Coordinates of C-alpha atoms in Angstrom, one line a residue:
Chain H
M1 CA 12.4 19.0 -26.3
S2 CA 9.5 17.0 -25.0
T3 CA 11.3 16.3 -21.6
D4 CA 11.6 20.0 -20.9
T5 CA 8.0 20.6 -21.3
C6 CA 7.3 17.7 -19.0
V7 CA 9.6 19.0 -16.3
T8 CA 8.3 22.5 -16.2
Q9 CA 4.7 21.2 -16.7
P10 CA 3.0 23.1 -13.9
A11 CA 2.9 26.6 -15.0
S12 CA 4.0 27.7 -11.6
T13 CA 4.2 31.3 -10.5
P14 CA 7.3 30.9 -8.4
G15 CA 7.0 31.9 -4.7
F16 CA 3.3 31.5 -4.1
I17 CA 4.4 30.2 -0.8
S18 CA 7.8 31.0 0.4
V19 CA 9.3 29.7 3.5
E20 CA 12.3 31.7 4.8
A21 CA 14.8 30.4 7.3
L22 CA 12.3 28.5 9.4
T23 CA 13.7 27.1 12.7
K24 CA 11.8 25.2 15.4
R25 CA 13.2 24.7 18.9
Y26 CA 11.0 23.0 21.4
R27 CA 13.3 23.4 24.4
P28 CA 15.9 26.1 24.8
D29 CA 18.5 23.7 26.2
M30 CA 18.1 21.3 23.2
P31 CA 19.3 21.7 19.6
P32 CA 16.5 22.8 17.2
V33 CA 14.5 20.1 15.5
F34 CA 15.1 21.8 12.2
E35 CA 16.8 25.1 11.4
N36 CA 17.2 27.4 8.5
V37 CA 14.6 25.7 6.3
S38 CA 13.8 27.7 3.2
F39 CA 11.9 26.7 0.1
T40 CA 9.2 28.0 -2.2
I41 CA 6.2 26.4 -3.7
G42 CA 4.6 27.7 -6.9
Q43 CA 0.9 27.9 -7.6
G44 CA -0.5 24.7 -8.8
E45 CA 2.6 22.7 -7.7
F46 CA 2.4 19.4 -5.8
V47 CA 5.3 19.2 -3.4
C48 CA 6.1 16.2 -1.3
I49 CA 8.4 16.2 1.7
I50 CA 10.2 13.0 2.6
G51 CA 12.4 12.4 5.6
H52 CA 12.9 10.1 8.6
S53 CA 10.6 10.4 11.6
G54 CA 11.6 13.2 14.0
C55 CA 13.0 15.5 11.4
G56 CA 10.1 17.9 11.8
K57 CA 8.1 17.4 8.7
S58 CA 4.8 17.5 10.6
T59 CA 6.0 20.6 12.4
I60 CA 6.7 22.4 9.1
L61 CA 3.3 21.4 7.9
N62 CA 1.7 22.7 11.1
V63 CA 3.6 26.0 10.7
L64 CA 2.3 26.3 7.1
A65 CA -1.2 25.5 8.4
G66 CA -0.8 28.1 11.1
L67 CA -1.5 25.6 13.9
E68 CA 2.0 25.9 15.3
E69 CA 4.5 28.7 15.5
A70 CA 8.1 28.5 14.4
T71 CA 10.8 29.7 16.8
S72 CA 12.2 31.9 14.0
G73 CA 11.7 32.5 10.3
H74 CA 8.7 33.4 8.2
V75 CA 6.2 31.8 5.9
I76 CA 4.8 34.1 3.3
M77 CA 1.8 33.2 1.2
A78 CA 0.6 35.4 -1.6
N79 CA 2.7 38.3 -0.2
R80 CA 1.3 38.0 3.3
E81 CA 3.0 36.5 6.3
I82 CA 1.1 33.5 7.8
S83 CA -0.1 34.1 11.3
G84 CA -2.6 31.6 12.6
P85 CA -4.8 29.1 10.7
S86 CA -6.9 30.2 7.8
L87 CA -9.5 28.8 5.5
D88 CA -7.0 29.5 2.7
R89 CA -5.0 26.5 3.8
G90 CA -6.9 23.3 4.1
V91 CA -5.4 20.4 6.1
V92 CA -6.0 16.7 5.7
F93 CA -5.0 15.2 9.0
Q94 CA -3.1 12.0 9.5
G95 CA -5.8 10.4 11.6
H96 CA -8.7 11.8 9.4
A97 CA -9.9 13.9 12.3
L98 CA -13.6 13.5 11.4
M99 CA -16.1 14.3 14.1
P100 CA -17.5 10.9 15.0
W101 CA -20.9 12.3 16.1
L102 CA -21.6 13.7 12.7
T103 CA -22.5 11.9 9.4
V104 CA -20.3 12.2 6.4
Q105 CA -22.5 14.9 5.0
A106 CA -22.6 16.8 8.3
N107 CA -18.8 16.6 8.6
I108 CA -18.4 18.2 5.2
A109 CA -21.2 20.6 5.8
F110 CA -19.4 21.8 9.0
A111 CA -16.5 22.9 6.8
V112 CA -18.6 24.4 4.0
R113 CA -20.7 26.4 6.5
S114 CA -17.5 27.8 7.9
R115 CA -16.4 28.9 4.4
H116 CA -19.8 30.2 3.3
P117 CA -21.8 31.2 6.4
K118 CA -24.5 32.9 4.3
W119 CA -25.3 30.0 2.0
T120 CA -28.7 28.4 2.0
R121 CA -29.3 24.8 3.0
E122 CA -29.7 24.0 -0.7
Q123 CA -26.5 25.6 -1.8
I124 CA -24.6 23.8 0.9
G125 CA -26.2 20.5 0.0
A126 CA -25.4 20.8 -3.7
H127 CA -21.8 21.8 -2.9
I128 CA -21.4 18.9 -0.5
Q129 CA -22.8 16.5 -3.1
R130 CA -20.2 17.7 -5.7
F131 CA -17.3 16.8 -3.4
V132 CA -18.9 13.6 -2.1
D133 CA -19.2 12.5 -5.8
M134 CA -15.6 13.6 -6.4
V135 CA -14.2 11.2 -3.8
G136 CA -16.6 8.5 -4.8
L137 CA -18.6 8.3 -1.6
N138 CA -22.2 8.5 -3.0
G139 CA -24.5 6.4 -1.0
S140 CA -22.5 6.8 2.2
E141 CA -23.5 10.4 2.9
K142 CA -25.7 9.5 5.9
K143 CA -23.2 7.2 7.5
K144 CA -21.2 8.0 10.6
P145 CA -17.4 7.7 10.3
S146 CA -17.5 4.6 12.6
E147 CA -19.5 2.8 9.9
L148 CA -16.9 3.5 7.2
S149 CA -13.6 1.8 6.4
G150 CA -10.3 3.5 6.9
G151 CA -10.0 4.4 3.3
M152 CA -13.5 5.8 3.1
R153 CA -12.9 7.9 6.2
Q154 CA -9.7 9.4 4.7
R155 CA -11.8 10.2 1.5
V156 CA -14.2 12.1 3.7
G157 CA -11.3 14.0 5.2
I158 CA -10.1 14.8 1.7
A159 CA -13.6 15.8 0.5
R160 CA -13.9 18.1 3.6
A161 CA -10.6 19.8 2.9
F162 CA -11.4 20.2 -0.8
A163 CA -15.0 21.4 -0.2
V164 CA -13.5 24.5 1.5
E165 CA -11.7 25.2 -1.8
P166 CA -8.5 26.4 -0.1
K167 CA -5.7 28.1 -2.0
M168 CA -3.4 25.5 -0.7
L169 CA -3.9 22.0 0.6
L170 CA -1.7 20.5 3.3
L171 CA -1.7 16.7 3.6
D172 CA -0.1 15.1 6.7
E173 CA 0.7 11.5 5.6
P174 CA -2.9 11.0 4.7
F175 CA -2.6 7.5 3.5
G176 CA -0.2 6.2 6.2
A177 CA -2.7 4.1 7.9
L178 CA -4.2 2.5 4.8
D179 CA -3.5 -0.8 3.1
A180 CA -1.6 -0.8 -0.1
L181 CA -4.6 -1.5 -2.3
T182 CA -6.8 1.2 -0.9
R183 CA -3.9 3.6 -0.9
G184 CA -3.4 3.0 -4.6
V185 CA -7.0 3.7 -5.4
I186 CA -7.1 6.9 -3.3
Q187 CA -3.8 8.1 -4.8
D188 CA -5.3 7.8 -8.2
E189 CA -8.3 9.7 -7.2
L190 CA -6.2 12.4 -5.5
L191 CA -4.1 12.7 -8.7
K192 CA -7.2 13.1 -10.8
I193 CA -8.7 15.7 -8.5
V194 CA -5.5 17.7 -8.2
S195 CA -4.9 17.7 -11.9
A196 CA -8.5 18.8 -12.5
T197 CA -8.5 21.6 -9.9
R198 CA -4.8 22.6 -10.2
Q199 CA -4.6 22.6 -6.5
T200 CA -1.4 23.7 -4.8
V201 CA -0.5 20.8 -2.4
F202 CA 2.1 20.3 0.2
M203 CA 2.2 16.7 1.4
I204 CA 4.2 14.6 3.9
T205 CA 4.8 11.0 3.0
H206 CA 7.0 8.1 3.8
D207 CA 6.2 6.3 0.6
V208 CA 8.7 7.0 -2.1
D209 CA 6.4 5.7 -4.9
E210 CA 3.6 7.8 -3.7
A211 CA 5.9 10.9 -3.9
I212 CA 7.0 10.0 -7.4
L213 CA 3.4 9.4 -8.6
L214 CA 1.9 12.5 -7.1
S215 CA 4.4 15.3 -6.9
N216 CA 6.2 17.7 -9.1
K217 CA 8.9 18.3 -6.6
I218 CA 10.2 16.1 -3.7
M219 CA 11.9 17.8 -0.8
L220 CA 14.4 15.6 1.0
M221 CA 15.0 16.3 4.7
S222 CA 18.1 15.3 6.5
N223 CA 17.7 13.7 9.9
G224 CA 17.0 15.7 13.0
P225 CA 18.0 17.4 15.2
R226 CA 19.1 20.3 13.2
A227 CA 17.3 18.9 10.2
R228 CA 17.6 20.7 6.9
I229 CA 16.1 20.4 3.5
A230 CA 19.0 18.7 1.9
E231 CA 17.9 18.8 -1.7
I232 CA 14.8 19.2 -3.9
V233 CA 14.3 16.5 -6.4
V234 CA 12.5 17.6 -9.6
N235 CA 10.1 14.9 -10.8
T236 CA 11.1 14.5 -14.4
L237 CA 8.5 11.9 -15.2
P238 CA 5.8 13.0 -17.7
A239 CA 2.8 14.8 -16.1
D240 CA 0.3 12.2 -17.4
R241 CA 2.1 9.4 -15.6
Q242 CA 0.0 6.6 -14.2
R243 CA 0.5 4.2 -11.4
E244 CA 0.2 1.1 -13.7
T245 CA 2.8 2.3 -16.3
M246 CA 5.0 4.6 -14.3
H247 CA 7.5 1.9 -13.4
H248 CA 8.3 1.1 -17.1
D249 CA 9.9 4.5 -17.4
P250 CA 13.7 4.1 -16.8
Q251 CA 13.6 7.6 -15.4
Y252 CA 11.4 6.3 -12.6
Y253 CA 14.2 4.1 -11.3
R254 CA 16.7 6.9 -11.4
I255 CA 14.4 9.1 -9.3
R256 CA 13.4 6.2 -7.0
N257 CA 17.0 5.1 -6.5
H258 CA 18.1 8.6 -5.7
L259 CA 15.3 9.0 -3.1
V260 CA 16.0 5.6 -1.5
D261 CA 19.7 6.2 -1.5
F262 CA 19.1 9.5 0.3
L263 CA 16.8 7.9 2.9
V264 CA 19.1 5.0 3.6
R265 CA 22.5 6.6 3.5
R266 CA 22.8 10.3 2.8
S267 CA 20.1 11.6 5.2
R268 CA 22.5 11.0 8.0
E269 CA 25.6 12.4 6.3
T270 CA 24.3 15.5 4.7
D271 CA 23.8 17.6 7.9
R272 CA 27.5 18.5 8.0
D273 CA 28.2 19.7 4.4
L274 CA 24.8 21.5 4.3
E275 CA 25.8 23.9 7.0
S276 CA 27.1 26.4 4.4
S277 CA 24.4 26.4 1.8
A278 CA 21.3 28.2 2.7
T279 CA 19.0 27.1 -0.1
P280 CA 18.8 23.5 -1.1
R281 CA 20.0 22.5 -4.5
L282 CA 17.6 21.3 -7.2
V283 CA 18.4 17.8 -8.4
R284 CA 17.2 16.0 -11.5
P285 CA 18.3 12.4 -11.1
G286 CA 19.6 10.9 -14.3
L287 CA 19.4 14.2 -16.1
D288 CA 21.9 16.5 -14.3
E289 CA 24.8 14.1 -15.0
G290 CA 23.8 14.1 -18.6
E291 CA 24.1 10.3 -19.1
G292 CA 20.4 9.6 -18.7
A293 CA 18.9 12.3 -20.8
A294 CA 18.9 10.5 -24.1
V295 CA 17.3 7.4 -22.6
V296 CA 14.5 9.4 -21.0
R297 CA 13.7 11.1 -24.3
N298 CA 13.4 7.7 -25.9
A299 CA 11.3 6.3 -23.1
I300 CA 8.6 8.9 -23.2
P301 CA 6.8 7.8 -26.4
I302 CA 6.7 4.3 -24.9
I303 CA 4.9 5.5 -21.8
K304 CA 2.4 7.5 -23.8
A305 CA 1.7 4.5 -26.0
V306 CA 1.0 2.4 -23.0
A307 CA -1.1 5.0 -21.4
Chain R
M1 CA -28.5 -25.6 13.0
N2 CA -26.1 -23.5 15.0
G3 CA -27.9 -20.2 14.2
P4 CA -31.3 -20.9 15.6
R5 CA -29.9 -22.7 18.6
R6 CA -27.8 -19.6 19.4
I7 CA -30.9 -17.4 19.2
T8 CA -32.9 -19.6 21.5
A9 CA -29.9 -19.7 23.9
R10 CA -29.9 -15.9 23.9
I11 CA -33.6 -15.6 24.5
S12 CA -33.5 -18.2 27.1
I13 CA -30.8 -16.4 29.2
R14 CA -33.2 -13.4 29.4
Q15 CA -36.0 -15.7 30.3
K16 CA -33.9 -17.5 32.8
A17 CA -32.9 -14.2 34.4
A18 CA -36.5 -13.2 34.5
L19 CA -37.5 -16.5 36.1
C20 CA -34.7 -16.2 38.6
S21 CA -35.7 -12.7 39.5
I22 CA -39.3 -13.8 40.1
A23 CA -38.1 -16.8 42.1
L24 CA -35.9 -14.4 44.2
L25 CA -38.8 -12.1 44.8
A26 CA -40.9 -15.1 45.8
V27 CA -38.2 -16.3 48.3
L28 CA -38.0 -12.8 49.7
L29 CA -41.8 -12.6 50.1
I30 CA -41.8 -16.0 51.8
V31 CA -39.1 -15.0 54.2
W32 CA -41.0 -11.8 54.9
Q33 CA -44.2 -13.7 55.5
A34 CA -42.5 -16.2 57.7
A35 CA -40.7 -13.6 59.7
T36 CA -43.8 -11.5 60.3
C37 CA -46.1 -14.5 60.9
T38 CA -44.2 -15.9 63.9
S39 CA -44.0 -12.5 65.5
G40 CA -47.5 -11.7 64.6
P41 CA -49.3 -13.8 67.3
D42 CA -46.8 -12.8 69.9
A43 CA -47.3 -9.2 69.3
S44 CA -51.0 -9.1 68.8
V45 CA -51.8 -10.5 72.2
K46 CA -55.3 -12.0 71.9
S47 CA -56.2 -12.7 75.5
P48 CA -53.8 -11.1 77.9
D49 CA -53.9 -13.2 81.0
D50 CA -51.3 -11.7 83.2
A51 CA -50.4 -8.2 83.9
E52 CA -46.9 -8.7 82.5
A53 CA -48.3 -9.5 79.1
V54 CA -50.6 -6.5 79.2
E55 CA -47.7 -4.2 80.1
Y56 CA -45.7 -5.8 77.2
A57 CA -48.5 -5.2 74.8
M58 CA -48.8 -1.6 75.9
L59 CA -45.0 -1.1 75.5
M60 CA -45.4 -2.5 72.0
G61 CA -48.0 0.2 71.3
K62 CA -51.1 -1.9 71.6
I63 CA -54.0 -1.4 73.8
P64 CA -55.3 -4.8 74.7
E65 CA -59.1 -4.9 74.2
T66 CA -61.3 -6.9 76.4
G67 CA -63.8 -8.1 73.8
A68 CA -63.1 -8.4 70.2
A69 CA -59.5 -8.8 69.0
S70 CA -57.7 -5.9 67.6
Q71 CA -57.9 -7.3 64.0
S72 CA -60.8 -5.1 63.2
S73 CA -58.6 -2.0 63.5
S74 CA -57.6 -0.8 60.1
K75 CA -54.4 0.5 61.3
V76 CA -51.6 -2.0 61.0
T77 CA -49.0 -1.8 63.7
G78 CA -45.7 -3.6 64.0
F79 CA -43.9 -4.9 61.0
P80 CA -46.6 -5.7 58.4
T81 CA -47.1 -9.1 56.7
P82 CA -46.9 -8.9 52.9
A83 CA -50.7 -9.1 52.8
Q84 CA -51.1 -6.2 55.2
F85 CA -48.5 -4.3 53.3
A86 CA -50.4 -4.9 50.0
A87 CA -53.6 -3.7 51.6
E88 CA -51.9 -0.5 52.9
A89 CA -50.2 0.1 49.6
S90 CA -53.4 -0.3 47.6
R91 CA -55.0 2.2 50.0
Q92 CA -52.3 4.6 49.3
L93 CA -52.4 3.9 45.6
A94 CA -56.1 4.5 45.5
H95 CA -55.8 8.1 46.6
P96 CA -52.5 9.4 45.3
F97 CA -53.6 13.1 45.2
R98 CA -55.5 13.4 48.4
D99 CA -54.8 16.4 50.5
N100 CA -56.2 16.3 54.1
G101 CA -53.9 18.8 55.7
P102 CA -50.1 18.7 56.2
N103 CA -50.0 15.3 57.8
D104 CA -52.2 13.4 55.3
K105 CA -51.2 14.0 51.7
G106 CA -51.2 11.5 48.9
F107 CA -47.9 10.0 47.9
A108 CA -48.1 11.6 44.4
I109 CA -48.3 15.0 45.9
Q110 CA -45.4 14.3 48.2
L111 CA -43.4 12.9 45.3
G112 CA -44.3 16.0 43.3
Y113 CA -42.8 18.2 46.0
S114 CA -39.6 16.2 46.1
L115 CA -39.2 16.1 42.4
A116 CA -39.9 19.8 42.1
R117 CA -37.2 20.5 44.6
V118 CA -34.7 18.2 42.9
A119 CA -35.5 19.7 39.6
A120 CA -35.0 23.2 40.8
G121 CA -31.7 22.5 42.5
Y122 CA -30.6 20.3 39.7
V123 CA -31.3 22.8 36.9
I124 CA -29.5 25.6 38.8
A125 CA -26.6 23.3 39.3
L126 CA -26.6 22.4 35.6
A127 CA -26.7 26.0 34.6
V128 CA -23.7 26.7 36.8
A129 CA -21.7 23.6 36.3
V130 CA -21.6 23.3 32.6
P131 CA -20.5 26.9 31.7
L132 CA -18.1 26.9 34.6
G133 CA -16.8 23.5 33.6
F134 CA -16.2 24.8 30.0
L135 CA -14.3 27.7 31.3
I136 CA -12.2 25.6 33.7
G137 CA -11.7 22.9 31.1
M138 CA -10.5 25.3 28.4
S139 CA -8.3 27.6 30.5
R140 CA -5.4 26.5 32.5
L141 CA -5.5 29.7 34.5
A142 CA -9.2 29.1 35.4
F143 CA -8.4 25.5 36.3
L144 CA -5.6 26.5 38.7
T145 CA -7.8 29.2 40.2
F146 CA -10.8 27.1 40.9
N147 CA -9.2 23.8 41.7
P148 CA -8.4 24.5 45.4
F149 CA -12.0 25.6 46.0
I150 CA -13.5 22.6 44.3
Q151 CA -11.2 20.2 46.1
V152 CA -12.2 21.7 49.5
L153 CA -15.9 22.1 48.9
K154 CA -16.5 18.8 47.0
P155 CA -16.1 16.4 50.0
I156 CA -18.5 18.3 52.3
S157 CA -21.6 16.3 52.9
P158 CA -24.5 18.2 51.4
L159 CA -26.4 18.0 54.7
A160 CA -23.6 19.8 56.5
W161 CA -24.6 22.9 54.5
M162 CA -28.1 22.7 56.0
P163 CA -27.6 24.9 59.1
I164 CA -25.8 27.5 57.0
A165 CA -28.5 27.4 54.4
L166 CA -31.3 27.6 57.0
Y167 CA -29.6 30.5 58.7
T168 CA -28.8 32.5 55.6
I169 CA -31.8 31.6 53.3
K170 CA -34.3 31.3 56.2
S171 CA -36.8 29.4 54.1
S172 CA -36.6 25.7 54.7
S173 CA -37.9 24.8 51.3
T174 CA -35.3 26.9 49.6
S175 CA -32.7 25.5 51.8
A176 CA -33.6 22.0 50.6
I177 CA -33.2 23.3 47.0
F178 CA -29.8 24.8 47.9
V179 CA -28.7 21.4 49.4
I180 CA -29.7 19.7 46.1
F181 CA -27.8 22.3 44.2
I182 CA -24.6 22.0 46.2
C183 CA -24.6 18.2 46.1
S184 CA -25.3 17.9 42.3
V185 CA -23.0 20.6 41.2
W186 CA -19.7 18.7 41.8
P187 CA -20.0 15.6 39.6
M188 CA -21.4 17.7 36.7
L189 CA -18.7 20.3 37.1
I190 CA -15.8 17.8 37.4
N191 CA -17.1 15.7 34.5
T192 CA -17.6 18.8 32.3
V193 CA -14.0 19.9 33.1
F194 CA -12.6 16.5 32.2
G195 CA -14.8 16.2 29.1
V196 CA -13.9 19.6 27.8
A197 CA -10.2 19.2 28.6
A198 CA -10.0 15.8 26.9
V199 CA -11.5 16.9 23.5
R200 CA -9.2 15.5 20.8
R201 CA -6.6 18.0 19.6
D202 CA -7.4 17.1 16.0
W203 CA -11.0 18.2 16.2
L204 CA -9.9 21.5 17.7
N205 CA -7.3 21.9 15.0
V206 CA -10.0 21.2 12.3
A207 CA -12.1 24.0 13.9
R208 CA -9.1 26.3 13.9
T209 CA -8.2 25.7 10.3
L210 CA -11.8 26.3 9.4
E211 CA -11.7 29.6 11.3
V212 CA -14.7 28.6 13.4
T213 CA -15.8 31.3 15.8
P214 CA -15.3 30.5 19.6
L215 CA -19.1 30.2 20.2
R216 CA -19.6 27.9 17.3
R217 CA -16.5 25.8 18.3
A218 CA -17.9 25.5 21.9
L219 CA -21.4 24.5 20.7
R220 CA -20.6 22.4 17.6
V221 CA -17.3 20.8 18.5
I222 CA -16.5 20.8 22.2
L223 CA -20.0 20.3 23.5
P224 CA -20.8 17.2 21.4
A225 CA -17.3 15.8 21.9
A226 CA -17.6 16.2 25.7
A227 CA -21.3 15.3 25.9
P228 CA -20.9 11.7 26.9
T229 CA -18.7 12.7 29.8
I230 CA -21.0 15.6 30.8
V231 CA -24.1 13.4 30.7
T232 CA -22.3 10.8 32.8
G233 CA -21.7 13.5 35.4
M234 CA -25.4 14.6 35.1
R235 CA -26.5 11.0 35.7
I236 CA -24.3 10.7 38.8
S237 CA -25.5 14.1 40.0
M238 CA -29.2 13.0 39.6
G239 CA -28.5 9.9 41.6
I240 CA -26.9 11.8 44.4
A241 CA -29.6 14.5 44.3
W242 CA -32.3 11.8 44.8
L243 CA -30.4 10.3 47.7
V244 CA -30.0 13.7 49.3
I245 CA -33.5 15.0 48.9
V246 CA -35.0 12.3 51.1
A247 CA -32.5 13.1 53.9
A248 CA -33.0 16.8 53.5
E249 CA -36.8 16.5 53.7
M250 CA -36.5 14.4 56.8
L251 CA -34.6 17.3 58.4
V252 CA -36.6 20.1 57.0
G253 CA -40.1 18.6 57.2
G254 CA -43.3 20.0 55.8
T255 CA -43.7 18.3 52.5
G256 CA -41.9 15.8 50.2
I257 CA -41.5 12.1 50.1
G258 CA -38.7 12.2 52.8
Y259 CA -41.1 14.0 55.1
F260 CA -43.8 11.5 54.3
L261 CA -41.5 8.7 55.2
W262 CA -40.5 10.3 58.5
N263 CA -44.1 11.2 59.3
E264 CA -45.2 7.6 58.8
W265 CA -42.4 6.4 61.1
N266 CA -43.7 8.8 63.7
N267 CA -47.1 7.2 63.1
L268 CA -45.4 3.9 63.6
S269 CA -47.0 2.8 60.3
L270 CA -44.2 0.6 59.0
A271 CA -46.3 -0.5 56.1
N272 CA -46.3 3.1 54.8
V273 CA -42.6 3.5 55.6
L274 CA -42.0 0.4 53.5
F275 CA -44.3 1.8 50.8
S276 CA -42.4 5.1 50.6
V277 CA -39.0 3.3 50.7
L278 CA -40.1 1.2 47.7
L279 CA -41.4 4.4 46.0
I280 CA -38.1 6.2 46.5
G281 CA -36.3 3.2 44.9
L282 CA -38.7 3.1 41.9
V283 CA -38.5 6.8 41.2
G284 CA -34.7 6.7 41.5
M285 CA -34.6 3.9 39.0
A286 CA -36.9 5.8 36.6
L287 CA -34.7 8.9 36.8
D288 CA -31.6 6.8 36.2
L289 CA -33.2 5.2 33.2
L290 CA -34.1 8.6 31.8
F291 CA -30.4 9.6 32.0
A292 CA -29.3 6.3 30.5
Q293 CA -31.5 7.1 27.6
L294 CA -30.0 10.5 27.2
Q295 CA -26.5 9.0 27.5
R296 CA -27.3 6.6 24.7
K297 CA -28.4 9.6 22.6
V298 CA -25.2 11.6 23.0
T299 CA -22.7 8.7 22.9
Y300 CA -20.7 8.4 19.7
V301 CA -18.6 5.5 18.4
D302 CA -15.1 6.7 17.6

């Protein structure tokens, strides 16, 4: 069963991060932005969250980061409840959040020095160089962020987050402001880095293709207020998928259609019938119904041949 | 073709401006010359014929001499011509460090006194304003606590503090330093508060996720982020301090460029008054340029 091995590809220890009944209410006289949000992320998993603006995706990410507090509910990471930010959870911010008065090198050094205060200058320098190389920024180490393009700035942000070597990486729509071409290049790089480091990632995106390319699981959020995680779509594409060939897989369209359908239609409807179920259901588009399973099995050798 | 032309155009606008400045200076000098020449013969009465003219000359501060004309006197009275001014200025410039008692000190010594006072008051103000500004900018409680005091104390003219300072401090020199302190503290304090309060949330969040200690966050994140605003405040403060020191020294007396100016007015040496006025302007400009340099150093492009 080649498909099964693909689906369960990340050897995840379930519940590395578990979010339990998270609710956020900004004003007591208003309904909560989201309520009763529960999910788990396994070690080494790449999870994307998709939903319309205002459903509280960023708030969930900020709660995971420890930058914001939920009104109720808990986040437990490695058997400990999260309270406040930590070096164990690195964040790549939407607007890169680099310090404009520091060079690329100094920006990353700031993070490394926070992680390893006792390191010598040489140790820090070598460590920085490794991550500068990783994101393909050699030659730009001495530049200020204002001298870099948007894509390069975001790479610095990614390098800074990775250089801390956190147990978990939180990405808040990191490529939202980039053009499609740059975005593709950085997605490929991120994919390469993540598969090499087996980093656990939680990422917000609005880009359905990006989610399918990068993640193992895609969480779909219904619209706010009272947003919920409606369902979790398991990415059944092979783990070695690539941007150039991914769209030849018939399974890709089943997942994509499922996601787009949700965003266009069902994200509005689901909030009623979700009231009862506490945990979101797992969906494997095209496979759960049974009709698509055979096609997928046939498709995989094709993908591998192309790749 | 277009490229070189543009460059010449850019150079020539600078040259044009320089030429215009020189022309403007020349016009001012001519006007000055013309204005002082016509009044010159009138004032320096050569051969007073009638008693009325003598009395007029005496009222103007001149003692009509019977024989030789008063040109031989080295002391220029009345408003000087540019040439007289140049002669007086070169006399001053020749002995910048002379010290012949309290009423005859070189301009460099007097400037030194003024600058030392400004520096003392300014550094104390800086040492108070920046830490306090950090506190007020970071804490809402501190902001609400200090704000009424700042709002009341800020609009008070620094010289209005002079009697209180003189009574409580008793030393006139220290009082001048206090006046400099009180006038330069406000722009620095207010700019620090705004700079610190306006530090981008993202940068603070980065520091939080990196578990940066409060001291390191203050020095490595907030300070550089707020530095352009703080230095702008410092520049404004320095400008005000230099304005105020002259006035304060006129009041307090003893030493300093303000005292020098007032003393020369009492001597009715307008050439020296003019000389010190120009000197104050030049030093003020130099101080401002210094801070412009500092500002350029801390400014970042976002």
